[in-house]
Amino acid sequence: MTVRLTQVAKRAGCAAKHPPGYLFPLLRGLPPITDPNVMIGTSTADDAAVYRLSADTALVLTTDFFTPVVDDPYDFGAVAATNALSDVYAMGGKPLTALNLVGFPDETLDASILAEILRGGAEKAREAGIDLVGGHTIKTDEPIYGLAVTGVVHPDRVVSNAGGRPGDLLVLTKPLGIGILTTAAKQNKDTRGAIGKAIQLMSTLNRGACEAMTAVGVHAATDVTGFGLLGHLRNVVAASGCGATVWLDAVPVVEEAWAYVKEGIAPGGTHANWRFLKDHVSYEDGIDKPAELVLSDAQTSGGLLIAVEPARVDALVRELEARGTPARAIVGRLDDGPAGKIRVAAKRG
Ligand SMILES: Nc1ncnc2c1ncn2[C@@H]1O[C@H](COP(=O)(O)OP(=O)(O)OP(=O)(O)O)[C@@H](O)[C@H]1O
Ligand SMILES: [Mg+2]
């Protein structure tokens, strides 16, 4: 009988992340970074660390791993690898190499399942133009897979999450709803058969989005993953020292996710995000809880959220279109509201 991987893990994908309210106090307890060549460390909760090697080269260093978010082992491998590579793209970087990070319950699952997970990851790395050069494998109670990825970027062209400026427009390159859709499938409630759409989105590399933003020149970017659109935007506005407004009707959402969230389906991580965000986000009257949950939905391998000056937004949208990104929606604007705070309006005013 085929094993359904989502049934052997309690949590799924990026929804397994500890929420910001748990992580950030821990990060503040880490020893301070002293090496002057560390351009980006943990203080701004960015997507990856950046280390200057020379005047024209910096390393981009990141790792991501999680428990199964889909049933098929090959798909799980491909999604986890796409998600891990995404943090390099979010910094404007180019991946160079990757290492496999593996936890596997060898007593309850056949080794052929792990082989399929690794095949999915390796083929995605190949698609990204890099080799898997090693890894580490331990016994665990639930399968865990991801990558540690090393990339490069020119030190003057790092796209951090701290460079946003009031007035910048916010562009999102994949629709939301992935956490809701994968949860529906895991709970056998995906009556509309939408999991295929979610797998397609999760295994789409953010390479095209990265190439588009570096071609145009943008102020800031991050990838939208476990903290949801609003959670990752909160990191951008906190690091950039500004506020933001999101226009609900401009946010692309996979249609079936609206139906499921209204039926009460959403990952635990999405609810945790929503609770954390209460102190940082205000919603215009009339915006209902399902919409708040969609905007907080824990994405696995979501798109890039890019802050770009208004004069360049048309060029960015054109470049994204040329590379076929799943979405290229202008979803909001940075403003000079209180630093770190977000307002959600029903529509663009
Ligand atoms: N255990 C840890 N020790 C040190 N730094 C950590 C730890 N966990 C997370 N971080 C750091 O916290 C920051 C935010 O990490 P987080 O995993 O939320 O973002 P991310 O790497 O962009 O992942 P994703 O794109 O999947 O959301 C990063 O600077 C990351 O390196
Ligand atoms: Mg990230």
mmCIF file of C-alpha atoms and ligand atoms in Angstrom:
data_model
loop_
_atom_site.group_PDB
_atom_site.id
_atom_site.type_symbol
_atom_site.label_atom_id
_atom_site.label_comp_id
_atom_site.label_asym_id
_atom_site.label_seq_id
_atom_site.Cartn_x
_atom_site.Cartn_y
_atom_site.Cartn_z
ATOM 1 C CA MET A 1 0.000 0.000 0.000
ATOM 2 C CA THR A 2 1.292 3.446 -0.837
ATOM 3 C CA VAL A 3 2.196 5.513 2.210
ATOM 4 C CA ARG A 4 0.660 8.999 2.414
ATOM 5 C CA LEU A 5 3.500 11.083 3.766
ATOM 6 C CA THR A 6 1.253 13.800 5.229
ATOM 7 C CA GLN A 7 -0.286 11.159 7.494
ATOM 8 C CA VAL A 8 3.020 10.267 9.167
ATOM 9 C CA ALA A 9 3.788 13.821 10.322
ATOM 10 C CA LYS A 10 1.863 15.982 12.748
ATOM 11 C CA ARG A 11 2.720 19.274 11.070
ATOM 12 C CA ALA A 12 3.286 20.130 7.440
ATOM 13 C CA GLY A 13 5.840 22.195 5.566
ATOM 14 C CA CYS A 14 6.478 25.795 6.582
ATOM 15 C CA ALA A 15 3.422 25.654 8.847
ATOM 16 C CA ALA A 16 5.723 23.627 11.143
ATOM 17 C CA LYS A 17 7.827 26.747 11.765
ATOM 18 C CA HIS A 18 7.823 28.162 15.257
ATOM 19 C CA PRO A 19 5.928 31.457 14.942
ATOM 20 C CA PRO A 20 7.671 34.849 15.111
ATOM 21 C CA GLY A 21 6.524 35.394 18.693
ATOM 22 C CA TYR A 22 8.505 32.291 19.690
ATOM 23 C CA LEU A 23 11.530 32.695 17.411
ATOM 24 C CA PHE A 24 12.410 36.369 17.782
ATOM 25 C CA PRO A 25 12.988 36.420 21.579
ATOM 26 C CA LEU A 26 15.312 33.411 21.082
ATOM 27 C CA LEU A 27 17.223 35.231 18.339
ATOM 28 C CA ARG A 28 17.687 38.224 20.626
ATOM 29 C CA GLY A 29 19.379 35.890 23.131
ATOM 30 C CA LEU A 30 22.073 34.795 20.637
ATOM 31 C CA PRO A 31 25.572 36.262 21.083
ATOM 32 C CA PRO A 32 26.121 39.433 19.030
ATOM 33 C CA ILE A 33 27.755 39.093 15.608
ATOM 34 C CA THR A 34 31.269 40.556 15.660
ATOM 35 C CA ASP A 35 32.778 39.794 12.236
ATOM 36 C CA PRO A 36 32.566 43.011 10.148
ATOM 37 C CA ASN A 37 32.229 40.963 6.970
ATOM 38 C CA VAL A 38 28.813 39.708 8.085
ATOM 39 C CA MET A 39 26.622 42.048 6.039
ATOM 40 C CA ILE A 40 23.348 40.440 7.190
ATOM 41 C CA GLY A 41 22.970 38.298 10.303
ATOM 42 C CA THR A 42 19.941 37.485 12.406
ATOM 43 C CA SER A 43 19.009 40.957 13.705
ATOM 44 C CA THR A 44 16.607 41.809 10.867
ATOM 45 C CA ALA A 45 15.074 38.298 10.503
ATOM 46 C CA ASP A 46 16.052 38.323 6.837
ATOM 47 C CA ASP A 47 15.860 35.323 4.508
ATOM 48 C CA ALA A 48 19.546 34.461 4.541
ATOM 49 C CA ALA A 49 22.844 35.542 6.025
ATOM 50 C CA VAL A 50 25.191 37.456 3.712
ATOM 51 C CA TYR A 51 28.975 37.357 4.138
ATOM 52 C CA ARG A 52 31.317 39.654 2.203
ATOM 53 C CA LEU A 53 34.260 37.719 0.737
ATOM 54 C CA SER A 54 35.696 40.517 -1.413
ATOM 55 C CA ALA A 55 34.727 43.843 -2.997
ATOM 56 C CA ASP A 56 32.695 42.066 -5.648
ATOM 57 C CA THR A 57 31.546 38.810 -4.049
ATOM 58 C CA ALA A 58 29.412 37.963 -1.033
ATOM 59 C CA LEU A 59 28.150 34.544 0.046
ATOM 60 C CA VAL A 60 24.429 33.970 0.686
ATOM 61 C CA LEU A 61 23.890 31.291 3.360
ATOM 62 C CA THR A 62 20.578 29.726 4.264
ATOM 63 C CA THR A 63 18.881 26.527 5.376
ATOM 64 C CA ASP A 64 15.281 25.337 5.440
ATOM 65 C CA PHE A 65 13.803 21.928 6.210
ATOM 66 C CA PHE A 66 10.440 20.597 7.309
ATOM 67 C CA THR A 67 8.033 17.657 7.619
ATOM 68 C CA PRO A 68 5.933 16.435 4.638
ATOM 69 C CA VAL A 69 3.463 18.914 3.198
ATOM 70 C CA VAL A 70 2.338 16.576 0.398
ATOM 71 C CA ASP A 71 1.813 12.807 0.174
ATOM 72 C CA ASP A 72 4.095 11.883 -2.694
ATOM 73 C CA PRO A 73 7.774 11.559 -1.685
ATOM 74 C CA TYR A 74 9.132 12.898 -4.979
ATOM 75 C CA ASP A 75 6.880 15.971 -4.738
ATOM 76 C CA PHE A 76 7.872 16.490 -1.100
ATOM 77 C CA GLY A 77 11.542 16.494 -2.101
ATOM 78 C CA ALA A 78 10.949 18.918 -4.946
ATOM 79 C CA VAL A 79 8.857 21.297 -2.802
ATOM 80 C CA ALA A 80 11.345 21.280 0.091
ATOM 81 C CA ALA A 81 14.240 22.003 -2.262
ATOM 82 C CA THR A 82 12.334 24.768 -4.052
ATOM 83 C CA ASN A 83 11.533 26.329 -0.688
ATOM 84 C CA ALA A 84 15.138 26.159 0.528
ATOM 85 C CA LEU A 85 16.500 27.668 -2.691
ATOM 86 C CA SER A 86 13.960 30.467 -2.429
ATOM 87 C CA ASP A 87 15.804 32.301 0.354
ATOM 88 C CA VAL A 88 18.822 32.773 -1.924
ATOM 89 C CA TYR A 89 16.575 34.176 -4.652
ATOM 90 C CA ALA A 90 14.880 36.460 -2.110
ATOM 91 C CA MET A 91 18.275 38.096 -1.447
ATOM 92 C CA GLY A 92 18.869 38.684 -5.171
ATOM 93 C CA GLY A 93 21.456 35.890 -5.137
ATOM 94 C CA LYS A 94 22.453 33.035 -7.428
ATOM 95 C CA PRO A 95 22.592 29.536 -5.890
ATOM 96 C CA LEU A 96 25.981 27.786 -6.106
ATOM 97 C CA THR A 97 25.733 24.513 -4.150
ATOM 98 C CA ALA A 98 23.401 22.693 -1.756
ATOM 99 C CA LEU A 99 23.587 20.047 0.967
ATOM 100 C CA ASN A 100 20.757 17.619 1.817
ATOM 101 C CA LEU A 101 19.402 17.750 5.385
ATOM 102 C CA VAL A 102 17.541 14.533 6.163
ATOM 103 C CA GLY A 103 15.704 12.986 9.090
ATOM 104 C CA PHE A 104 14.016 9.649 8.371
ATOM 105 C CA PRO A 105 12.162 6.965 10.392
ATOM 106 C CA ASP A 106 13.915 3.929 8.920
ATOM 107 C CA GLU A 107 11.971 1.454 11.085
ATOM 108 C CA THR A 108 8.515 2.485 9.902
ATOM 109 C CA LEU A 109 9.109 3.683 6.332
ATOM 110 C CA ASP A 110 10.858 1.934 3.468
ATOM 111 C CA ALA A 111 14.183 3.360 2.320
ATOM 112 C CA SER A 112 12.776 3.604 -1.218
ATOM 113 C CA ILE A 113 10.596 6.479 0.035
ATOM 114 C CA LEU A 114 13.656 8.410 1.130
ATOM 115 C CA ALA A 115 15.278 7.673 -2.225
ATOM 116 C CA GLU A 116 12.285 9.288 -3.937
ATOM 117 C CA ILE A 117 12.422 12.349 -1.644
ATOM 118 C CA LEU A 118 16.098 12.782 -2.486
ATOM 119 C CA ARG A 119 15.407 12.332 -6.211
ATOM 120 C CA GLY A 120 12.804 15.118 -6.071
ATOM 121 C CA GLY A 121 15.248 17.425 -4.303
ATOM 122 C CA ALA A 122 18.121 16.589 -6.630
ATOM 123 C CA GLU A 123 16.073 17.198 -9.776
ATOM 124 C CA LYS A 124 14.970 20.584 -8.418
ATOM 125 C CA ALA A 125 18.569 21.509 -7.622
ATOM 126 C CA ARG A 126 19.474 20.560 -11.189
ATOM 127 C CA GLU A 127 16.669 22.762 -12.492
ATOM 128 C CA ALA A 128 18.182 25.589 -10.432
ATOM 129 C CA GLY A 129 21.513 24.885 -12.148
ATOM 130 C CA ILE A 130 23.393 23.590 -9.108
ATOM 131 C CA ASP A 131 24.744 20.315 -7.731
ATOM 132 C CA LEU A 132 23.915 18.667 -4.437
ATOM 133 C CA VAL A 133 27.374 18.278 -2.960
ATOM 134 C CA GLY A 134 26.680 16.458 0.323
ATOM 135 C CA GLY A 135 24.386 16.370 3.324
ATOM 136 C CA HIS A 136 23.588 14.763 6.652
ATOM 137 C CA THR A 137 21.106 12.002 7.566
ATOM 138 C CA ILE A 138 19.698 11.099 11.004
ATOM 139 C CA LYS A 139 16.997 8.823 12.434
ATOM 140 C CA THR A 140 13.832 10.718 13.392
ATOM 141 C CA ASP A 141 10.217 9.847 14.224
ATOM 142 C CA GLU A 142 8.870 11.854 11.275
ATOM 143 C CA PRO A 143 10.445 12.444 7.859
ATOM 144 C CA ILE A 144 12.269 15.769 7.591
ATOM 145 C CA TYR A 145 13.858 17.104 4.435
ATOM 146 C CA GLY A 146 15.437 20.323 3.246
ATOM 147 C CA LEU A 147 18.639 21.903 2.042
ATOM 148 C CA ALA A 148 21.420 24.135 3.227
ATOM 149 C CA VAL A 149 22.079 26.345 0.222
ATOM 150 C CA THR A 150 25.060 28.540 -0.561
ATOM 151 C CA GLY A 151 24.742 31.305 -3.121
ATOM 152 C CA VAL A 152 26.593 34.388 -4.291
ATOM 153 C CA VAL A 153 25.609 38.002 -4.795
ATOM 154 C CA HIS A 154 27.489 41.226 -5.525
ATOM 155 C CA PRO A 155 27.802 43.032 -2.165
ATOM 156 C CA ASP A 156 26.316 46.203 -3.703
ATOM 157 C CA ARG A 157 23.319 44.348 -5.104
ATOM 158 C CA VAL A 158 22.068 42.467 -2.043
ATOM 159 C CA VAL A 159 18.272 42.751 -1.848
ATOM 160 C CA SER A 160 17.621 42.741 1.893
ATOM 161 C CA ASN A 161 14.308 43.084 3.690
ATOM 162 C CA ALA A 162 15.513 46.372 5.218
ATOM 163 C CA GLY A 163 15.712 48.619 2.132
ATOM 164 C CA GLY A 164 12.008 49.439 1.721
ATOM 165 C CA ARG A 165 11.040 53.127 1.557
ATOM 166 C CA PRO A 166 7.694 54.861 2.084
ATOM 167 C CA GLY A 167 5.937 55.108 -1.280
ATOM 168 C CA ASP A 168 7.339 51.804 -2.603
ATOM 169 C CA LEU A 169 4.766 49.514 -4.163
ATOM 170 C CA LEU A 170 4.564 45.882 -3.042
ATOM 171 C CA VAL A 171 4.499 43.169 -5.707
ATOM 172 C CA LEU A 172 3.667 39.508 -4.958
ATOM 173 C CA THR A 173 4.735 36.740 -7.366
ATOM 174 C CA LYS A 174 2.617 33.714 -6.286
ATOM 175 C CA PRO A 175 -1.000 33.605 -5.086
ATOM 176 C CA LEU A 176 -1.790 32.872 -1.420
ATOM 177 C CA GLY A 177 -3.773 29.974 0.008
ATOM 178 C CA ILE A 178 -1.164 27.200 -0.149
ATOM 179 C CA GLY A 179 -1.342 26.424 3.597
ATOM 180 C CA ILE A 180 -5.113 26.163 3.500
ATOM 181 C CA LEU A 181 -5.049 23.913 0.413
ATOM 182 C CA THR A 182 -2.404 21.532 1.781
ATOM 183 C CA THR A 183 -4.275 21.320 5.093
ATOM 184 C CA ALA A 184 -7.505 20.492 3.272
ATOM 185 C CA ALA A 185 -5.697 17.668 1.448
ATOM 186 C CA LYS A 186 -4.020 16.371 4.616
ATOM 187 C CA GLN A 187 -7.425 16.290 6.350
ATOM 188 C CA ASN A 188 -9.079 14.514 3.381
ATOM 189 C CA LYS A 189 -11.278 17.584 2.800
ATOM 190 C CA ASP A 190 -9.917 18.683 -0.577
ATOM 191 C CA THR A 191 -13.236 17.978 -2.260
ATOM 192 C CA ARG A 192 -12.385 20.378 -5.096
ATOM 193 C CA GLY A 193 -9.131 18.569 -5.939
ATOM 194 C CA ALA A 194 -6.992 21.692 -5.575
ATOM 195 C CA ILE A 195 -3.841 20.041 -4.178
ATOM 196 C CA GLY A 196 -2.361 19.737 -7.679
ATOM 197 C CA LYS A 197 -2.440 23.530 -8.037
ATOM 198 C CA ALA A 198 -0.719 23.900 -4.678
ATOM 199 C CA ILE A 199 2.017 21.391 -5.603
ATOM 200 C CA GLN A 200 2.589 23.191 -8.895
ATOM 201 C CA LEU A 201 2.958 26.537 -7.079
ATOM 202 C CA MET A 202 5.168 25.147 -4.314
ATOM 203 C CA SER A 203 7.546 23.542 -6.762
ATOM 204 C CA THR A 204 7.924 26.638 -8.950
ATOM 205 C CA LEU A 205 11.362 28.147 -8.372
ATOM 206 C CA ASN A 206 11.488 31.841 -7.461
ATOM 207 C CA ARG A 207 14.380 32.158 -9.900
ATOM 208 C CA GLY A 208 12.322 34.059 -12.484
ATOM 209 C CA ALA A 209 11.078 36.481 -9.836
ATOM 210 C CA CYS A 210 14.661 37.005 -8.663
ATOM 211 C CA GLU A 211 15.952 37.612 -12.189
ATOM 212 C CA ALA A 212 13.144 40.089 -12.823
ATOM 213 C CA MET A 213 13.797 42.090 -9.685
ATOM 214 C CA THR A 214 17.546 42.202 -10.204
ATOM 215 C CA ALA A 215 17.041 43.270 -13.843
ATOM 216 C CA VAL A 216 14.863 46.193 -12.758
ATOM 217 C CA GLY A 217 16.498 47.190 -9.462
ATOM 218 C CA VAL A 218 14.272 47.096 -6.362
ATOM 219 C CA HIS A 219 14.533 48.284 -2.773
ATOM 220 C CA ALA A 220 13.638 45.184 -0.729
ATOM 221 C CA ALA A 221 12.348 41.625 -1.010
ATOM 222 C CA THR A 222 11.512 38.557 1.016
ATOM 223 C CA ASP A 223 9.856 35.240 0.269
ATOM 224 C CA VAL A 224 6.393 34.603 1.678
ATOM 225 C CA THR A 225 6.499 31.364 3.641
ATOM 226 C CA GLY A 226 5.529 30.195 7.116
ATOM 227 C CA PHE A 227 4.648 33.583 8.617
ATOM 228 C CA GLY A 228 2.204 34.371 5.826
ATOM 229 C CA LEU A 229 2.000 37.502 3.674
ATOM 230 C CA LEU A 230 1.357 39.782 6.655
ATOM 231 C CA GLY A 231 3.990 38.130 8.862
ATOM 232 C CA HIS A 232 6.732 38.452 6.274
ATOM 233 C CA LEU A 233 5.609 41.982 5.358
ATOM 234 C CA ARG A 234 5.847 42.791 9.063
ATOM 235 C CA ASN A 235 9.512 41.736 8.965
ATOM 236 C CA VAL A 236 10.051 44.034 5.963
ATOM 237 C CA VAL A 237 8.410 47.064 7.582
ATOM 238 C CA ALA A 238 10.104 46.449 10.948
ATOM 239 C CA ALA A 239 13.525 46.149 9.269
ATOM 240 C CA SER A 240 12.877 49.083 6.899
ATOM 241 C CA GLY A 241 11.515 51.389 9.619
ATOM 242 C CA CYS A 242 8.233 52.176 7.868
ATOM 243 C CA GLY A 243 4.585 51.122 7.757
ATOM 244 C CA ALA A 244 2.518 49.491 5.001
ATOM 245 C CA THR A 245 -0.975 49.223 3.602
ATOM 246 C CA VAL A 246 -2.234 46.038 1.911
ATOM 247 C CA TRP A 247 -5.212 46.130 -0.473
ATOM 248 C CA LEU A 248 -7.196 42.956 0.121
ATOM 249 C CA ASP A 249 -8.925 42.918 -3.263
ATOM 250 C CA ALA A 250 -5.560 43.151 -5.041
ATOM 251 C CA VAL A 251 -4.083 40.095 -3.323
ATOM 252 C CA PRO A 252 -4.096 36.990 -5.554
ATOM 253 C CA VAL A 253 -5.529 33.925 -3.789
ATOM 254 C CA VAL A 254 -6.089 30.415 -5.189
ATOM 255 C CA GLU A 255 -9.868 30.305 -5.549
ATOM 256 C CA GLU A 256 -10.433 27.018 -3.701
ATOM 257 C CA ALA A 257 -8.606 28.374 -0.631
ATOM 258 C CA TRP A 258 -11.422 30.890 -0.105
ATOM 259 C CA ALA A 259 -13.960 28.082 -0.037
ATOM 260 C CA TYR A 260 -11.940 25.934 2.377
ATOM 261 C CA VAL A 261 -11.078 28.726 4.812
ATOM 262 C CA LYS A 262 -14.786 29.585 5.000
ATOM 263 C CA GLU A 263 -15.396 25.917 5.885
ATOM 264 C CA GLY A 264 -13.000 26.363 8.815
ATOM 265 C CA ILE A 265 -9.906 24.753 7.249
ATOM 266 C CA ALA A 266 -6.537 26.389 7.992
ATOM 267 C CA PRO A 267 -3.199 25.166 9.377
ATOM 268 C CA GLY A 268 -2.393 25.636 13.074
ATOM 269 C CA GLY A 269 0.547 27.791 11.953
ATOM 270 C CA THR A 270 -1.862 30.155 10.184
ATOM 271 C CA HIS A 271 -3.888 30.634 13.362
ATOM 272 C CA ALA A 272 -0.644 31.216 15.316
ATOM 273 C CA ASN A 273 0.397 33.858 12.770
ATOM 274 C CA TRP A 274 -3.007 35.526 13.021
ATOM 275 C CA ARG A 275 -2.694 35.724 16.824
ATOM 276 C CA PHE A 276 0.858 37.111 16.641
ATOM 277 C CA LEU A 277 -0.156 39.690 14.034
ATOM 278 C CA LYS A 278 -2.978 41.159 16.122
ATOM 279 C CA ASP A 279 -0.504 43.599 17.705
ATOM 280 C CA HIS A 280 0.931 44.673 14.350
ATOM 281 C CA VAL A 281 -1.960 44.748 11.882
ATOM 282 C CA SER A 282 -5.207 46.734 11.784
ATOM 283 C CA TYR A 283 -8.024 45.661 9.485
ATOM 284 C CA GLU A 284 -10.531 48.019 7.923
ATOM 285 C CA ASP A 285 -14.097 47.481 9.151
ATOM 286 C CA GLY A 286 -15.908 44.842 7.129
ATOM 287 C CA ILE A 287 -12.877 42.603 6.553
ATOM 288 C CA ASP A 288 -13.855 39.221 7.928
ATOM 289 C CA LYS A 289 -11.914 36.533 9.752
ATOM 290 C CA PRO A 290 -11.507 34.233 6.696
ATOM 291 C CA ALA A 291 -9.812 37.104 4.841
ATOM 292 C CA GLU A 292 -7.563 37.808 7.828
ATOM 293 C CA LEU A 293 -6.610 34.121 7.891
ATOM 294 C CA VAL A 294 -5.841 34.061 4.163
ATOM 295 C CA LEU A 295 -3.510 37.051 4.568
ATOM 296 C CA SER A 296 -1.862 35.260 7.550
ATOM 297 C CA ASP A 297 -1.833 31.830 5.870
ATOM 298 C CA ALA A 298 1.402 29.892 6.367
ATOM 299 C CA GLN A 299 2.713 29.381 2.847
ATOM 300 C CA THR A 300 5.166 26.663 1.973
ATOM 301 C CA SER A 301 7.457 27.808 -0.829
ATOM 302 C CA GLY A 302 5.424 30.958 -1.552
ATOM 303 C CA GLY A 303 6.372 33.760 -3.907
ATOM 304 C CA LEU A 304 8.586 36.797 -3.510
ATOM 305 C CA LEU A 305 7.182 39.987 -1.984
ATOM 306 C CA ILE A 306 9.080 42.851 -3.582
ATOM 307 C CA ALA A 307 9.191 46.561 -2.639
ATOM 308 C CA VAL A 308 9.882 48.694 -5.692
ATOM 309 C CA GLU A 309 9.763 52.426 -6.343
ATOM 310 C CA PRO A 310 6.583 53.393 -8.253
ATOM 311 C CA ALA A 311 8.531 54.580 -11.325
ATOM 312 C CA ARG A 312 9.876 51.032 -11.825
ATOM 313 C CA VAL A 313 6.795 48.990 -11.021
ATOM 314 C CA ASP A 314 5.606 48.680 -14.634
ATOM 315 C CA ALA A 315 9.041 47.481 -15.687
ATOM 316 C CA LEU A 316 9.049 44.950 -12.854
ATOM 317 C CA VAL A 317 5.617 43.608 -13.774
ATOM 318 C CA ARG A 318 6.746 43.294 -17.424
ATOM 319 C CA GLU A 319 9.912 41.416 -16.425
ATOM 320 C CA LEU A 320 7.903 39.079 -14.169
ATOM 321 C CA GLU A 321 5.418 38.462 -16.965
ATOM 322 C CA ALA A 322 8.241 37.688 -19.401
ATOM 323 C CA ARG A 323 9.492 35.005 -16.991
ATOM 324 C CA GLY A 324 6.034 33.538 -16.399
ATOM 325 C CA THR A 325 5.849 33.945 -12.613
ATOM 326 C CA PRO A 326 2.578 32.522 -11.215
ATOM 327 C CA ALA A 327 1.442 36.043 -10.154
ATOM 328 C CA ARG A 328 2.677 39.636 -10.503
ATOM 329 C CA ALA A 329 0.160 41.553 -8.433
ATOM 330 C CA ILE A 330 0.603 45.011 -6.915
ATOM 331 C CA VAL A 331 -0.820 44.259 -3.472
ATOM 332 C CA GLY A 332 -0.016 47.327 -1.381
ATOM 333 C CA ARG A 333 2.330 50.170 -0.583
ATOM 334 C CA LEU A 334 4.907 51.041 2.051
ATOM 335 C CA ASP A 335 4.074 54.256 3.903
ATOM 336 C CA ASP A 336 5.371 56.503 6.650
ATOM 337 C CA GLY A 337 2.917 55.085 9.161
ATOM 338 C CA PRO A 338 4.275 53.750 12.454
ATOM 339 C CA ALA A 339 7.338 51.560 11.860
ATOM 340 C CA GLY A 340 6.465 47.874 11.772
ATOM 341 C CA LYS A 341 2.704 48.423 11.521
ATOM 342 C CA ILE A 342 0.423 47.279 8.695
ATOM 343 C CA ARG A 343 -3.042 48.444 7.720
ATOM 344 C CA VAL A 344 -5.266 46.188 5.610
ATOM 345 C CA ALA A 345 -7.794 48.062 3.458
ATOM 346 C CA ALA A 346 -10.555 46.372 1.470
ATOM 347 C CA LYS A 347 -9.386 48.059 -1.740
ATOM 348 C CA ARG A 348 -6.853 50.499 -3.095
ATOM 349 C CA GLY A 349 -7.882 54.016 -2.073
HETATM 350 N N1 LIG B 1 17.872 28.403 15.454
HETATM 351 C C1 LIG B 1 18.300 29.527 14.866
HETATM 352 N N2 LIG B 1 19.506 30.051 15.170
HETATM 353 C C2 LIG B 1 19.939 31.182 14.607
HETATM 354 N N3 LIG B 1 19.231 31.876 13.710
HETATM 355 C C3 LIG B 1 18.025 31.404 13.376
HETATM 356 C C4 LIG B 1 17.489 30.203 13.926
HETATM 357 N N4 LIG B 1 16.265 29.992 13.394
HETATM 358 C C5 LIG B 1 16.046 31.003 12.545
HETATM 359 N N5 LIG B 1 17.101 31.857 12.525
HETATM 360 C C6 LIG B 1 17.241 33.107 11.786
HETATM 361 O O1 LIG B 1 16.025 33.837 11.930
HETATM 362 C C7 LIG B 1 15.787 34.631 10.778
HETATM 363 C C8 LIG B 1 14.416 34.315 10.254
HETATM 364 O O2 LIG B 1 14.399 32.939 9.931
HETATM 365 P P1 LIG B 1 13.194 32.277 9.187
HETATM 366 O O3 LIG B 1 13.448 30.818 9.171
HETATM 367 O O4 LIG B 1 11.954 32.793 9.769
HETATM 368 O O5 LIG B 1 13.270 32.878 7.747
HETATM 369 P P2 LIG B 1 13.696 32.247 6.410
HETATM 370 O O6 LIG B 1 15.067 31.644 6.547
HETATM 371 O O7 LIG B 1 13.474 33.295 5.409
HETATM 372 O O8 LIG B 1 12.773 31.000 6.207
HETATM 373 P P3 LIG B 1 11.514 30.895 5.247
HETATM 374 O O9 LIG B 1 11.856 31.571 3.974
HETATM 375 O O10 LIG B 1 11.262 29.433 5.121
HETATM 376 O O11 LIG B 1 10.454 31.583 6.014
HETATM 377 C C9 LIG B 1 16.919 34.320 9.816
HETATM 378 O O12 LIG B 1 17.909 35.308 10.015
HETATM 379 C C10 LIG B 1 17.391 32.964 10.289
HETATM 380 O O13 LIG B 1 18.726 32.717 9.928
HETATM 381 MG MG MG B 2 12.592 33.451 3.658
#
